[in-house]
mmCIF file of C-alpha atoms in Angstrom:
data_model
loop_
_atom_site.group_PDB
_atom_site.id
_atom_site.type_symbol
_atom_site.label_atom_id
_atom_site.label_comp_id
_atom_site.label_asym_id
_atom_site.label_seq_id
_atom_site.Cartn_x
_atom_site.Cartn_y
_atom_site.Cartn_z
ATOM 1 C CA UNK A 256 91.974 -79.024 -266.618
ATOM 2 C CA UNK A 257 94.266 -78.085 -263.721
ATOM 3 C CA UNK A 258 98.050 -77.853 -263.779
ATOM 4 C CA UNK A 259 98.559 -81.348 -262.344
ATOM 5 C CA UNK A 260 96.233 -82.952 -264.883
ATOM 6 C CA UNK A 261 97.869 -80.961 -267.655
ATOM 7 C CA UNK A 262 101.342 -82.212 -266.634
ATOM 8 C CA UNK A 263 100.089 -85.809 -266.550
ATOM 9 C CA UNK A 264 98.506 -85.419 -269.982
ATOM 10 C CA UNK A 265 101.702 -83.891 -271.404
ATOM 11 C CA UNK A 266 103.750 -86.783 -269.964
ATOM 12 C CA UNK A 267 101.324 -89.430 -271.283
ATOM 13 C CA UNK A 268 101.425 -87.893 -274.749
ATOM 14 C CA UNK A 269 105.243 -87.905 -274.754
ATOM 15 C CA UNK A 270 105.493 -84.104 -274.707
ATOM 16 C CA UNK A 271 107.402 -84.286 -271.399
ATOM 17 C CA UNK A 272 110.200 -86.712 -270.616
ATOM 18 C CA UNK A 273 110.118 -88.526 -267.291
ATOM 19 C CA UNK A 274 112.695 -86.157 -265.699
ATOM 20 C CA UNK A 275 110.785 -83.111 -267.033
ATOM 21 C CA UNK A 276 107.519 -84.538 -265.687
ATOM 22 C CA UNK A 277 109.049 -85.192 -262.246
ATOM 23 C CA UNK A 278 110.371 -81.615 -262.103
ATOM 24 C CA UNK A 279 107.063 -80.101 -263.253
ATOM 25 C CA UNK A 280 105.119 -82.113 -260.673
ATOM 26 C CA UNK A 281 107.631 -81.265 -257.929
ATOM 27 C CA UNK A 282 106.996 -77.561 -258.530
ATOM 28 C CA UNK A 283 103.295 -78.147 -257.902
ATOM 29 C CA UNK A 284 103.976 -80.309 -254.841
ATOM 30 C CA UNK A 285 105.936 -77.479 -253.148
ATOM 31 C CA UNK A 286 102.560 -76.020 -252.230
ATOM 32 C CA UNK A 287 101.835 -79.041 -250.011
ATOM 33 C CA UNK A 288 104.836 -78.228 -247.840
ATOM 34 C CA UNK A 289 103.957 -74.530 -247.788
ATOM 35 C CA UNK A 290 100.509 -75.425 -246.424
ATOM 36 C CA UNK A 291 102.058 -77.674 -243.771
ATOM 37 C CA UNK A 292 104.285 -74.812 -242.582
ATOM 38 C CA UNK A 293 101.354 -72.373 -242.473
ATOM 39 C CA UNK A 294 99.210 -74.634 -240.241
ATOM 40 C CA UNK A 295 101.353 -73.789 -237.214
ATOM 41 C CA UNK A 296 99.692 -71.004 -235.296
ATOM 42 C CA UNK A 297 96.211 -71.745 -236.641
ATOM 43 C CA UNK A 298 93.293 -73.643 -235.154
ATOM 44 C CA UNK A 299 93.698 -76.237 -237.911
ATOM 45 C CA UNK A 300 95.581 -79.406 -237.064
ATOM 46 C CA UNK A 301 95.545 -80.928 -240.537
ATOM 47 C CA UNK A 302 94.375 -80.574 -244.108
ATOM 48 C CA UNK A 303 93.728 -83.914 -245.760
ATOM 49 C CA UNK A 304 93.474 -84.461 -249.503
ATOM 50 C CA UNK A 305 91.083 -87.293 -250.292
ATOM 51 C CA UNK A 306 89.648 -88.582 -253.540
ATOM 52 C CA UNK A 307 87.836 -85.498 -254.910
ATOM 53 C CA UNK A 308 87.733 -83.877 -251.473
ATOM 54 C CA UNK A 309 89.754 -81.608 -249.188
ATOM 55 C CA UNK A 310 89.014 -81.986 -245.462
ATOM 56 C CA UNK A 311 90.299 -79.713 -242.687
ATOM 57 C CA UNK A 312 90.623 -80.793 -239.053
ATOM 58 C CA UNK A 313 90.069 -78.209 -236.330
ATOM 59 C CA UNK A 314 92.117 -78.413 -233.124
ATOM 60 C CA UNK A 315 89.661 -76.826 -230.654
ATOM 61 C CA UNK A 316 87.019 -78.026 -230.637
ATOM 62 C CA UNK A 317 88.139 -81.116 -232.546
ATOM 63 C CA UNK A 318 86.083 -81.883 -235.643
ATOM 64 C CA UNK A 319 86.536 -81.956 -239.423
ATOM 65 C CA UNK A 320 84.910 -80.036 -242.269
ATOM 66 C CA UNK A 321 85.072 -80.458 -246.018
ATOM 67 C CA UNK A 322 86.289 -77.546 -248.127
ATOM 68 C CA UNK A 323 84.219 -77.349 -251.320
ATOM 69 C CA UNK A 324 85.985 -75.877 -254.349
ATOM 70 C CA UNK A 325 85.051 -72.270 -254.970
ATOM 71 C CA UNK A 326 83.925 -71.506 -251.387
ATOM 72 C CA UNK A 327 86.314 -68.760 -250.342
ATOM 73 C CA UNK A 328 84.650 -68.072 -246.974
ATOM 74 C CA UNK A 329 84.015 -71.527 -245.494
ATOM 75 C CA UNK A 330 85.180 -71.872 -241.875
ATOM 76 C CA UNK A 331 88.335 -73.970 -242.522
ATOM 77 C CA UNK A 332 89.576 -71.549 -245.185
ATOM 78 C CA UNK A 333 88.908 -68.613 -242.849
ATOM 79 C CA UNK A 334 90.756 -70.445 -240.031
ATOM 80 C CA UNK A 335 93.718 -71.049 -242.338
ATOM 81 C CA UNK A 336 93.764 -67.457 -243.590
ATOM 82 C CA UNK A 337 93.217 -65.709 -240.248
ATOM 83 C CA UNK A 338 94.356 -68.264 -237.651
ATOM 84 C CA UNK A 339 90.881 -69.237 -236.460
ATOM 85 C CA UNK A 340 87.212 -68.942 -237.293
ATOM 86 C CA UNK A 341 84.944 -66.773 -235.123
ATOM 87 C CA UNK A 342 86.781 -67.729 -231.906
ATOM 88 C CA UNK A 343 85.247 -64.996 -229.763
ATOM 89 C CA UNK A 344 81.761 -65.689 -231.065
ATOM 90 C CA UNK A 345 82.100 -69.410 -230.383
ATOM 91 C CA UNK A 346 83.363 -68.754 -226.837
ATOM 92 C CA UNK A 347 80.254 -66.651 -226.176
ATOM 93 C CA UNK A 348 77.950 -69.338 -227.602
ATOM 94 C CA UNK A 349 79.770 -72.018 -225.585
ATOM 95 C CA UNK A 350 79.347 -70.003 -222.364
ATOM 96 C CA UNK A 351 75.631 -69.476 -223.039
ATOM 97 C CA UNK A 352 75.130 -73.197 -223.678
ATOM 98 C CA UNK A 353 77.103 -74.033 -220.533
ATOM 99 C CA UNK A 354 74.847 -71.746 -218.437
ATOM 100 C CA UNK A 355 71.726 -73.252 -220.033
ATOM 101 C CA UNK A 356 72.550 -76.835 -219.137
ATOM 102 C CA UNK A 357 75.731 -77.718 -220.977
ATOM 103 C CA UNK A 358 75.526 -81.185 -222.435
ATOM 104 C CA UNK A 359 71.790 -81.352 -221.694
ATOM 105 C CA UNK A 360 71.046 -78.171 -223.641
ATOM 106 C CA UNK A 361 69.135 -77.958 -226.908
ATOM 107 C CA UNK A 362 70.048 -75.539 -229.701
ATOM 108 C CA UNK A 363 68.863 -74.219 -233.054
ATOM 109 C CA UNK A 364 71.562 -73.408 -235.628
ATOM 110 C CA UNK A 365 69.630 -71.035 -237.885
ATOM 111 C CA UNK A 366 71.406 -70.442 -241.163
ATOM 112 C CA UNK A 367 73.773 -73.279 -240.315
ATOM 113 C CA UNK A 368 75.776 -72.931 -243.520
ATOM 114 C CA UNK A 369 78.294 -75.823 -243.547
ATOM 115 C CA UNK A 370 77.719 -76.545 -239.846
ATOM 116 C CA UNK A 371 80.608 -74.976 -237.939
ATOM 117 C CA UNK A 372 78.562 -74.131 -234.829
ATOM 118 C CA UNK A 373 76.579 -77.388 -234.849
ATOM 119 C CA UNK A 374 79.801 -79.381 -235.155
ATOM 120 C CA UNK A 375 81.632 -77.294 -232.553
ATOM 121 C CA UNK A 376 78.804 -77.626 -230.018
ATOM 122 C CA UNK A 377 78.347 -81.353 -230.671
ATOM 123 C CA UNK A 378 82.097 -81.829 -230.272
ATOM 124 C CA UNK A 379 82.326 -79.797 -227.067
ATOM 125 C CA UNK A 380 79.159 -80.973 -225.304
ATOM 126 C CA UNK A 381 78.730 -84.742 -225.455
ATOM 127 C CA UNK A 382 74.978 -85.002 -224.869
ATOM 128 C CA UNK A 383 73.798 -81.775 -226.498
ATOM 129 C CA UNK A 384 71.164 -81.978 -229.209
ATOM 130 C CA UNK A 385 70.079 -79.508 -231.809
ATOM 131 C CA UNK A 386 68.457 -78.684 -235.094
ATOM 132 C CA UNK A 387 70.445 -77.121 -237.938
ATOM 133 C CA UNK A 388 68.483 -75.136 -240.541
ATOM 134 C CA UNK A 389 70.097 -74.386 -243.918
ATOM 135 C CA UNK A 390 67.906 -73.298 -246.857
ATOM 136 C CA UNK A 391 70.439 -73.323 -249.727
ATOM 137 C CA UNK A 392 70.455 -76.834 -251.300
ATOM 138 C CA UNK A 393 74.181 -77.040 -252.174
ATOM 139 C CA UNK A 394 75.196 -75.618 -248.802
ATOM 140 C CA UNK A 395 72.793 -78.036 -247.115
ATOM 141 C CA UNK A 396 74.539 -80.949 -248.869
ATOM 142 C CA UNK A 397 77.874 -79.662 -247.522
ATOM 143 C CA UNK A 398 76.308 -79.441 -244.040
ATOM 144 C CA UNK A 399 75.057 -83.026 -244.365
ATOM 145 C CA UNK A 400 78.493 -84.211 -245.506
ATOM 146 C CA UNK A 401 80.182 -82.501 -242.533
ATOM 147 C CA UNK A 402 77.732 -84.022 -240.059
ATOM 148 C CA UNK A 403 78.387 -87.457 -241.610
ATOM 149 C CA UNK A 404 82.188 -86.969 -241.614
ATOM 150 C CA UNK A 405 82.024 -86.391 -237.849
ATOM 151 C CA UNK A 406 79.485 -89.161 -237.159
ATOM 152 C CA UNK A 407 77.260 -86.630 -235.384
ATOM 153 C CA UNK A 408 73.898 -88.200 -234.582
ATOM 154 C CA UNK A 409 72.428 -85.648 -232.188
ATOM 155 C CA UNK A 410 71.785 -82.832 -234.676
ATOM 156 C CA UNK A 411 68.699 -82.908 -236.903
ATOM 157 C CA UNK A 412 69.258 -81.315 -240.328
ATOM 158 C CA UNK A 413 66.490 -79.394 -242.080
ATOM 159 C CA UNK A 414 66.821 -77.939 -245.577
ATOM 160 C CA UNK A 415 64.647 -74.946 -244.619
ATOM 161 C CA UNK A 416 65.005 -71.251 -244.020
ATOM 162 C CA UNK A 417 63.368 -69.505 -241.075
ATOM 163 C CA UNK A 418 61.648 -66.137 -241.229
ATOM 164 C CA UNK A 419 59.102 -64.038 -239.379
ATOM 165 C CA UNK A 420 56.706 -64.415 -242.324
ATOM 166 C CA UNK A 421 55.686 -67.170 -244.692
ATOM 167 C CA UNK A 422 56.939 -66.581 -248.211
ATOM 168 C CA UNK A 423 59.165 -68.000 -250.893
ATOM 169 C CA UNK A 424 62.447 -66.222 -251.421
ATOM 170 C CA UNK A 425 65.172 -66.469 -254.012
ATOM 171 C CA UNK A 426 68.771 -66.605 -252.865
ATOM 172 C CA UNK A 427 71.454 -65.023 -255.037
ATOM 173 C CA UNK A 428 74.716 -66.895 -254.720
ATOM 174 C CA UNK A 429 78.088 -66.010 -256.132
ATOM 175 C CA UNK A 430 80.095 -68.979 -257.347
ATOM 176 C CA UNK A 431 83.821 -68.398 -257.318
ATOM 177 C CA UNK A 432 85.669 -70.170 -260.094
ATOM 178 C CA UNK A 433 88.861 -71.997 -259.164
ATOM 179 C CA UNK A 434 91.983 -70.109 -260.168
ATOM 180 C CA UNK A 435 93.810 -71.633 -263.115
ATOM 181 C CA UNK A 436 97.532 -71.085 -263.431
ATOM 182 C CA UNK A 437 99.346 -71.341 -266.717
#
């Protein structure tokens, strides 16, 4: 149970009075304003809290990505923490695509993760098409969700890994637990 849920439970049970509950919740809500202040100077235009989902909106190129709980290195979190996500790398990829036909180009996003490059290219080049490969099932579901959130129809998604040899491999993933404050 998180701090917000705990405060609601304590209020419902009568442990907190209404004024105490309002004050406790206000302390938690301060973080919302802190996030709003920190967006300035980043490549994120907005962070939206939806029912069971946090979605970040990139400024350039403009697209949105979900932020799954426990993923400390997903592109929107990196952009928030460091101002942007792989800006130089994306500029190089964008220039290569431009030289290879721009909007008429085709691309493979190998190890697509949550889809940053597929989304960025689809956002920047209107007619581009590509294939995004992501072998990890949970990450693939995040990729699918991000493609759907942006209504991208020109990128084929494949839950496969690519290698120079045919074999089955096991991926070791580290799941980060959400931080609980008391």
